[in-house]
PDB file of C-alpha atoms and ligand atoms in Angstrom:
ATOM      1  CA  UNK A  24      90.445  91.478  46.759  1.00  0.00           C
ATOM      2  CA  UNK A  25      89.629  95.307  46.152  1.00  0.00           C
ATOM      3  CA  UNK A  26      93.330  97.352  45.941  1.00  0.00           C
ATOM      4  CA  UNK A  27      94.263  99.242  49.124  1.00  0.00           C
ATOM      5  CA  UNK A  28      92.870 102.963  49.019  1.00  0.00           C
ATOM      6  CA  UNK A  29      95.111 105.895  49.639  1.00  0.00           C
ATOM      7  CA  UNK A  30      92.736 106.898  52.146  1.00  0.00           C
ATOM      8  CA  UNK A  31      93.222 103.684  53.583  1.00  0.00           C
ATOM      9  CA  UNK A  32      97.310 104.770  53.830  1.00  0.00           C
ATOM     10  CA  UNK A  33      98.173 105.489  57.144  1.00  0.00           C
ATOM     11  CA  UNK A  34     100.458 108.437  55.687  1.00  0.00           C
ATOM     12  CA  UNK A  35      96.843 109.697  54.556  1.00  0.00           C
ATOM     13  CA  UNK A  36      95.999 112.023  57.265  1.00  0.00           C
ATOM     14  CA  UNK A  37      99.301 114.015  57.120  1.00  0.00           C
ATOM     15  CA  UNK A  38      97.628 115.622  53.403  1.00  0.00           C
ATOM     16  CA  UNK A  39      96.234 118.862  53.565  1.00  0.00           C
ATOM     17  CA  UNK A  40      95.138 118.716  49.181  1.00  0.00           C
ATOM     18  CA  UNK A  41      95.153 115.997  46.490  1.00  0.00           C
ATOM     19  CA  UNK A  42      96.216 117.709  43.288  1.00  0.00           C
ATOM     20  CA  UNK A  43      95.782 114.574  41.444  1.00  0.00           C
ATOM     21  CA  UNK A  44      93.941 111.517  42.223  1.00  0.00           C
ATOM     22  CA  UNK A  45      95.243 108.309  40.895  1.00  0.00           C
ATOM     23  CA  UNK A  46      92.211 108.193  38.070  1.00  0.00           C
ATOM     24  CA  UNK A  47      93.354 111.829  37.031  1.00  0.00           C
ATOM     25  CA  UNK A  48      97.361 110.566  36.738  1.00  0.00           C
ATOM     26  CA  UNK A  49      96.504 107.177  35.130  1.00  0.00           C
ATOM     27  CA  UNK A  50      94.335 109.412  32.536  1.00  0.00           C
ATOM     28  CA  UNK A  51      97.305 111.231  31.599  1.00  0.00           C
ATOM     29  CA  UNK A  52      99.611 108.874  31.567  1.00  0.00           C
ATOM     30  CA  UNK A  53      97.728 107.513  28.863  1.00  0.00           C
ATOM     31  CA  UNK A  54      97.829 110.005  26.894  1.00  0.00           C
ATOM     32  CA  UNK A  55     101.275 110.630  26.898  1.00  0.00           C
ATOM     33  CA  UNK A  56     101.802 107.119  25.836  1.00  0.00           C
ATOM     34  CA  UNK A  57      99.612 107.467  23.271  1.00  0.00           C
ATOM     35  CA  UNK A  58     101.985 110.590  22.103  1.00  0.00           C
ATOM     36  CA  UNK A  59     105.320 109.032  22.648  1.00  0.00           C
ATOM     37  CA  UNK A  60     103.983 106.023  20.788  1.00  0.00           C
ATOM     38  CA  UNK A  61     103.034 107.483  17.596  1.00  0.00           C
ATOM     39  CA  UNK A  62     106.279 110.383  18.025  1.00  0.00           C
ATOM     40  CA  UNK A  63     108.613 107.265  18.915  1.00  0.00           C
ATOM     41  CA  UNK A  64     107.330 104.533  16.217  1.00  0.00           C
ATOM     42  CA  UNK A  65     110.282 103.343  13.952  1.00  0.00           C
ATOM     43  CA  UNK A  66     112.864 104.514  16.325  1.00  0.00           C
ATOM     44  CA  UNK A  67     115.219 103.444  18.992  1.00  0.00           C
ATOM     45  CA  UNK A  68     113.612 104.700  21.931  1.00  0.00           C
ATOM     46  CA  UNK A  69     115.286 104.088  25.142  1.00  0.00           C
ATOM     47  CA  UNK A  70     113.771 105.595  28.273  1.00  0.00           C
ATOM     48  CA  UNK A  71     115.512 106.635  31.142  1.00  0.00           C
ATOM     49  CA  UNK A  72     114.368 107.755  34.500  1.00  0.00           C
ATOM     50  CA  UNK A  73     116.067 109.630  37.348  1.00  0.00           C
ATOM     51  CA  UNK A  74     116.033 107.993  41.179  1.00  0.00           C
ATOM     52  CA  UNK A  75     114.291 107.448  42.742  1.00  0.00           C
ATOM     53  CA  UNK A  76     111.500 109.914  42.574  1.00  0.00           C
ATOM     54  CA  UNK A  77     110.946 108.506  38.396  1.00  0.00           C
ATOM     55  CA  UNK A  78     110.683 105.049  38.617  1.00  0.00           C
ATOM     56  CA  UNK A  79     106.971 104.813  39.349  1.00  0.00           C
ATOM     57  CA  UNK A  80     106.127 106.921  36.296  1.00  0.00           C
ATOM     58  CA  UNK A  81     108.074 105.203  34.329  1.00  0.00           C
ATOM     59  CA  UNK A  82     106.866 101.837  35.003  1.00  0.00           C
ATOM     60  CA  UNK A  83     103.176 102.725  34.453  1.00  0.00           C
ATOM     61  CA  UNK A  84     104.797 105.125  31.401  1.00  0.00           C
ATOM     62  CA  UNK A  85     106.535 102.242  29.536  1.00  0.00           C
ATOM     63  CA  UNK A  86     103.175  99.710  29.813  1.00  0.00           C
ATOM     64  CA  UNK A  87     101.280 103.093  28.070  1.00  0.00           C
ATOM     65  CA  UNK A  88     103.968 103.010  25.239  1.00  0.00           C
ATOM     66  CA  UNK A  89     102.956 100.610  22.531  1.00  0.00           C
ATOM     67  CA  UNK A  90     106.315 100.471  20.581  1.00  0.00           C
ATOM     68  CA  UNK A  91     109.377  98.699  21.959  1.00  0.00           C
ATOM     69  CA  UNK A  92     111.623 100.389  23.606  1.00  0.00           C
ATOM     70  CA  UNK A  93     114.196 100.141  26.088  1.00  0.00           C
ATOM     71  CA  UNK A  94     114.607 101.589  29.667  1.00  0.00           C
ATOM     72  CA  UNK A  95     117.763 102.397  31.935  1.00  0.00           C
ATOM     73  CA  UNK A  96     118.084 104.602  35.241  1.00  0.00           C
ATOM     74  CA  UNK A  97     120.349 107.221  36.453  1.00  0.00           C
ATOM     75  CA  UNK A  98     121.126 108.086  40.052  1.00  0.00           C
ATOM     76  CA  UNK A  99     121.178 111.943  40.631  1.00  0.00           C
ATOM     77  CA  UNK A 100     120.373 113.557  43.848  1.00  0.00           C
ATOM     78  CA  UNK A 101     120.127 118.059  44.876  1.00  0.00           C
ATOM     79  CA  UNK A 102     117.491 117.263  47.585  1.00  0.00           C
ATOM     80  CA  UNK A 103     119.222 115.982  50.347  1.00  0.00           C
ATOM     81  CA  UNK A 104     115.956 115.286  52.077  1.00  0.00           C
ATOM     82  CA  UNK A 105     114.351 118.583  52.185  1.00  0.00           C
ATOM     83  CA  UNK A 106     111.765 120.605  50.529  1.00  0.00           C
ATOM     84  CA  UNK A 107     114.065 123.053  48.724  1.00  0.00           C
ATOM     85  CA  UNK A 108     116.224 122.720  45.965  1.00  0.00           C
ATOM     86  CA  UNK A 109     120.515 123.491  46.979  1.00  0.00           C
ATOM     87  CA  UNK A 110     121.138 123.726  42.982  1.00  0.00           C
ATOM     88  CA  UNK A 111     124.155 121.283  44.157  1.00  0.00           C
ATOM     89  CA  UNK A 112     123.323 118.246  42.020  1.00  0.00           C
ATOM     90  CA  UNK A 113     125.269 114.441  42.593  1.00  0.00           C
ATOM     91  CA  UNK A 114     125.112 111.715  40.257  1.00  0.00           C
ATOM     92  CA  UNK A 115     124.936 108.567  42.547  1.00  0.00           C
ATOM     93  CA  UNK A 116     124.242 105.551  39.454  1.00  0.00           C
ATOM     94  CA  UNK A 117     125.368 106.150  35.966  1.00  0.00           C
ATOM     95  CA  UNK A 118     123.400 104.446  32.904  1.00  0.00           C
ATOM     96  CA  UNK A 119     124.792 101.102  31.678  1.00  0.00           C
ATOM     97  CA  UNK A 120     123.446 100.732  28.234  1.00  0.00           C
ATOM     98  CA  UNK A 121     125.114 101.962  25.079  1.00  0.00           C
ATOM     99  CA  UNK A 122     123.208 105.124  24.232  1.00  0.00           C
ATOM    100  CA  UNK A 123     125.066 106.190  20.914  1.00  0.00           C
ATOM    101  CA  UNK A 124     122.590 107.005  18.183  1.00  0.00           C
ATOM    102  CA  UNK A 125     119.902 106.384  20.472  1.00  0.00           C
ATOM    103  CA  UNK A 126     116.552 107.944  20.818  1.00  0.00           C
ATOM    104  CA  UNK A 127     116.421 109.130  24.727  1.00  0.00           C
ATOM    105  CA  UNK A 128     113.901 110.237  26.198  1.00  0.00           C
ATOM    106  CA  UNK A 129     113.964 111.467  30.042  1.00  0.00           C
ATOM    107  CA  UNK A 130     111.596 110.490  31.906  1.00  0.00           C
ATOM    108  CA  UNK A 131     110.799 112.158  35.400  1.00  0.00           C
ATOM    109  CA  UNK A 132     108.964 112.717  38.167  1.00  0.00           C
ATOM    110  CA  UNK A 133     109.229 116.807  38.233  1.00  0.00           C
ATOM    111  CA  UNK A 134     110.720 119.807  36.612  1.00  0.00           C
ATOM    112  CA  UNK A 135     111.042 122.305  39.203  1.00  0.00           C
ATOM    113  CA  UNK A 136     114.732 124.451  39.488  1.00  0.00           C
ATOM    114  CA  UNK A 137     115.829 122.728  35.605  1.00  0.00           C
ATOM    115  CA  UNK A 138     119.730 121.444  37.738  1.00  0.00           C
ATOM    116  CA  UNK A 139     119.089 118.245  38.157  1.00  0.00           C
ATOM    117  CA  UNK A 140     117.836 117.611  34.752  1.00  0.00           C
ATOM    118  CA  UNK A 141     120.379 119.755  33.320  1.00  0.00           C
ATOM    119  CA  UNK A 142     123.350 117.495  34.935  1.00  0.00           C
ATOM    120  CA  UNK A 143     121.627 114.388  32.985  1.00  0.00           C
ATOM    121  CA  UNK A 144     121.002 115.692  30.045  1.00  0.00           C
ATOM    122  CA  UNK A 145     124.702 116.790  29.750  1.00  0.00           C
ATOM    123  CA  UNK A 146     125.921 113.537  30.833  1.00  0.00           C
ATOM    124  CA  UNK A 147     124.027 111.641  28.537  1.00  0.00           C
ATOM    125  CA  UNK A 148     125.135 113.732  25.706  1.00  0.00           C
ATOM    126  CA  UNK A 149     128.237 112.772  26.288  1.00  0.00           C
ATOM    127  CA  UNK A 150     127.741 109.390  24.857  1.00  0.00           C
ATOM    128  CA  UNK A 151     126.663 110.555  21.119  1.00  0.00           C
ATOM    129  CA  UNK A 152     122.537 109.949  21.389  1.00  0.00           C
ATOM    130  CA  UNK A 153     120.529 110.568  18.001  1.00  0.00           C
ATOM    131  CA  UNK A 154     118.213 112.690  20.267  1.00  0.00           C
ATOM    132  CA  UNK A 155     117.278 113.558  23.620  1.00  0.00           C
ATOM    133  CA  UNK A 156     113.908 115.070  24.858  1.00  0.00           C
ATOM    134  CA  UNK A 157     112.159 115.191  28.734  1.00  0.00           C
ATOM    135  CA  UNK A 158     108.688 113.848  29.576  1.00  0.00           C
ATOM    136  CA  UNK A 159     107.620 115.280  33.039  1.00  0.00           C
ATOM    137  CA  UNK A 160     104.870 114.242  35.102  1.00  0.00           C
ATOM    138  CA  UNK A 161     104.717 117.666  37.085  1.00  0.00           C
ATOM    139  CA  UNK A 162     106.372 120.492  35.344  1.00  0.00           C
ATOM    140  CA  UNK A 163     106.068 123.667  38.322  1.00  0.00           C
ATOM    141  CA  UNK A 164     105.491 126.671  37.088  1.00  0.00           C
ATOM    142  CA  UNK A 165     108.410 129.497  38.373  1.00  0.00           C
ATOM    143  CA  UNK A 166     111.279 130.644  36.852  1.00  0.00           C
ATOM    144  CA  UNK A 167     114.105 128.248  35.026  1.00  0.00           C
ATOM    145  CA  UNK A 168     117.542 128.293  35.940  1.00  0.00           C
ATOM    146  CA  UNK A 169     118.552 126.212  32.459  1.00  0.00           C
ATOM    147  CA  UNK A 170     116.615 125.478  29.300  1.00  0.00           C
ATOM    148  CA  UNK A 171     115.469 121.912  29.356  1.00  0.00           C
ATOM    149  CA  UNK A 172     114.128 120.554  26.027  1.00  0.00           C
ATOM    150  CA  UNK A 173     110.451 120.082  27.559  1.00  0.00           C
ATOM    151  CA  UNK A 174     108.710 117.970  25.361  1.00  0.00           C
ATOM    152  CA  UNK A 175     106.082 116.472  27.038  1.00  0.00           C
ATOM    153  CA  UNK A 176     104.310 117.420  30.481  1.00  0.00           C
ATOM    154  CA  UNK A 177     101.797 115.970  32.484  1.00  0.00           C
ATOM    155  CA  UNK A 178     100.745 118.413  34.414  1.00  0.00           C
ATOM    156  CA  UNK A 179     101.528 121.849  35.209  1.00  0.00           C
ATOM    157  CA  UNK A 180     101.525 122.685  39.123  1.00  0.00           C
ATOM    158  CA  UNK A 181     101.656 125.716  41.123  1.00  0.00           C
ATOM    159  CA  UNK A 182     105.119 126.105  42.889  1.00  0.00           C
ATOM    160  CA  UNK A 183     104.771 124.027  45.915  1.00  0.00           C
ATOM    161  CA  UNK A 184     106.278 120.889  47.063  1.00  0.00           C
ATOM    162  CA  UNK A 185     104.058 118.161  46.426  1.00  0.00           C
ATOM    163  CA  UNK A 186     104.586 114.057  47.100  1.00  0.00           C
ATOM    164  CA  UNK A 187     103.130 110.488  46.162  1.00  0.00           C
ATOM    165  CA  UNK A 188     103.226 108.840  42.904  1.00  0.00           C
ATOM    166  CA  UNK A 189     107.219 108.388  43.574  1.00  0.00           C
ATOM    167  CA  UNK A 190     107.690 111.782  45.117  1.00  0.00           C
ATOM    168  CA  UNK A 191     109.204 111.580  48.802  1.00  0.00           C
ATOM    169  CA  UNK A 192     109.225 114.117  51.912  1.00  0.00           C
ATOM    170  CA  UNK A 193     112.396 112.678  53.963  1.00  0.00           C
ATOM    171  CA  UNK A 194     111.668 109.248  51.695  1.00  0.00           C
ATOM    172  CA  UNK A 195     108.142 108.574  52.319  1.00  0.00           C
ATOM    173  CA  UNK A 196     105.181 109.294  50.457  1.00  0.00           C
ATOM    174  CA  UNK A 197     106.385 107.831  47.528  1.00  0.00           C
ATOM    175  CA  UNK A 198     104.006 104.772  48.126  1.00  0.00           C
ATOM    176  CA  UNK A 199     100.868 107.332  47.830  1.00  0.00           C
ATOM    177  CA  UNK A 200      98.645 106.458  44.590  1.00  0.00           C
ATOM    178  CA  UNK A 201      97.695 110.281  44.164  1.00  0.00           C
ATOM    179  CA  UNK A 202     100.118 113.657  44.399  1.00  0.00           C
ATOM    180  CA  UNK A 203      99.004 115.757  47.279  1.00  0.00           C
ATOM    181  CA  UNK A 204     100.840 118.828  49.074  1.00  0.00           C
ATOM    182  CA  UNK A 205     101.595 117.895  52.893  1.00  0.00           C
ATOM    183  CA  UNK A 206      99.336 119.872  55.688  1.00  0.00           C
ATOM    184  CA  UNK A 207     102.513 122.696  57.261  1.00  0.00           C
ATOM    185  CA  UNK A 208     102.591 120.800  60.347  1.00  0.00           C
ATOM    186  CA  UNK A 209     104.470 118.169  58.591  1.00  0.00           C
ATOM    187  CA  UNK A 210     107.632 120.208  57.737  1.00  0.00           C
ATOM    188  CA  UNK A 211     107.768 121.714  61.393  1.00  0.00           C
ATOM    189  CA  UNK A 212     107.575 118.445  63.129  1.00  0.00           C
TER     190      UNK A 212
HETATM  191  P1  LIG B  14     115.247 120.631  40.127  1.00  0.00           P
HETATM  192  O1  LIG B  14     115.143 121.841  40.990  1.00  0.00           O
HETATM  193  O2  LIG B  14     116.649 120.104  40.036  1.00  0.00           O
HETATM  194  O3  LIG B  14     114.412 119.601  40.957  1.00  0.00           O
HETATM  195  O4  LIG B  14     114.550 120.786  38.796  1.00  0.00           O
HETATM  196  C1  LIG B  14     114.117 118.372  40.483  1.00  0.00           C
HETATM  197  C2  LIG B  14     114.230 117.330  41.549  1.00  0.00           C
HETATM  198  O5  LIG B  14     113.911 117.862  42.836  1.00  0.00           O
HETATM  199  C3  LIG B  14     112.961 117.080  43.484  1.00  0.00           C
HETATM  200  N1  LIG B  14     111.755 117.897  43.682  1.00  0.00           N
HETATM  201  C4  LIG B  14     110.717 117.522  44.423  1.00  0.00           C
HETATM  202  N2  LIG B  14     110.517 116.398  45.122  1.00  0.00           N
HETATM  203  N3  LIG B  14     108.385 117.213  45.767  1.00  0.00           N
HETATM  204  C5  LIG B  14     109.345 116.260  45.803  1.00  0.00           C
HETATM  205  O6  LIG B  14     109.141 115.235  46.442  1.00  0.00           O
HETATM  206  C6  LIG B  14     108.525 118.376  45.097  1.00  0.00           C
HETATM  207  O7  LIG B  14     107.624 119.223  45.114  1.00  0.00           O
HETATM  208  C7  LIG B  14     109.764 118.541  44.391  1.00  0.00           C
HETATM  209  N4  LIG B  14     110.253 119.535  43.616  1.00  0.00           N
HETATM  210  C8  LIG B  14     111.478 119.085  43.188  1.00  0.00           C
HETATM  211  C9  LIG B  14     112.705 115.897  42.585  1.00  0.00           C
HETATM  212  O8  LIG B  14     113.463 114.828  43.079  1.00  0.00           O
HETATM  213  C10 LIG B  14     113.248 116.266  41.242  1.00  0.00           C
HETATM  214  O9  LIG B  14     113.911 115.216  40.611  1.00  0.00           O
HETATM  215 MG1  LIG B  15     113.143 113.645  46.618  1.00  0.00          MG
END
């Protein structure tokens, strides 16, 4: 049986641009596995995504990695469902492994504002890591409102909201193979 086609998705019409077809992502998600593997090898690597918008990079992130490695997930939430950031951030699921002396390394969907990603990273300091660094699929390109230690990126984007791959508008989308920005009428429906 051939896999379903995101043209085949009945979410498909409501796209006005793919950015990135699902070739182009699994590409680059190669690559960075590639990196982390040779950057990671010999150390504890534990990998740790933020909900829900991570958890499909990670998965196809962690079967590019060639070392082993553990993974772990944190709950953390600014969106509240729509397309612009309230710089509020919420931690709804804390880790549960032991991360002192650790080697973490974020993993997420998309750097856009820096708050949400700044909340984690200062929680998970809190537990005595050996390092912490951020692998981001999308990384959009405006102005910061933190410094996040940025170490790997898959893509950069132009600043608009995007979805697919994991990425939600009001929680769907996510199911989408590519990343594609939503035709206007979406929003004002
Ligand atoms: P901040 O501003 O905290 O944003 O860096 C990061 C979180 O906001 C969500 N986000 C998006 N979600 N399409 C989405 O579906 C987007 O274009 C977008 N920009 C930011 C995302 O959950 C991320 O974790
Ligand atoms: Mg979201």
């Amino acid at each position: 049986m051939s896999p379903i086609h995101d043209s085949e998705n009945e979410l498909f019409p409501d796209l006005a641009r793919v950015l990135y077809t699902s070739a182009d992502i699994s590409s680059r998600v190669n690559e960075l596995g590639r990196q982390i593997t040779s950057d990671y090898r010999g150390r504890s690597l534990v990998m740790i995504s933020i909900l829900k918008g991570g958890i499909i990079f990670l998965g196809d992130l962690m079967r590019a990695v060639a070392i082993p490695h553990a993974f772990d997930l944190i709950g953390a939430s600014s969106y509240k469902g729509g397309t612009s950031t309230s710089g509020k951030v919420i931690i709804t699921k804390d880790v549960t492994l032991d991360l002192r002396g650790k080697d973490i390394l974020v993993v997420e969907d998309i750097l856009d504002t820096g708050h949400t990603l700044n909340v984690v990273i200062e929680l998970l300091k809190i537990q005595e890591p050996a390092s912490i660094e951020v692998c981001c699929l999308l990384n959009k390109n405006r102005p910061r409102a933190h410094e996040i230690p940025l170490r790997y990126t898959g893509f950069d984007i132009p600043d608009e909201f995007v979805v697919g791959y994991g990425l939600d508008y009001r929680e769907l989308y996510r199911n989408l193979k590519c990343i594609a920005v939503l035709k206007p009428e979406v929003y004002s429906a």
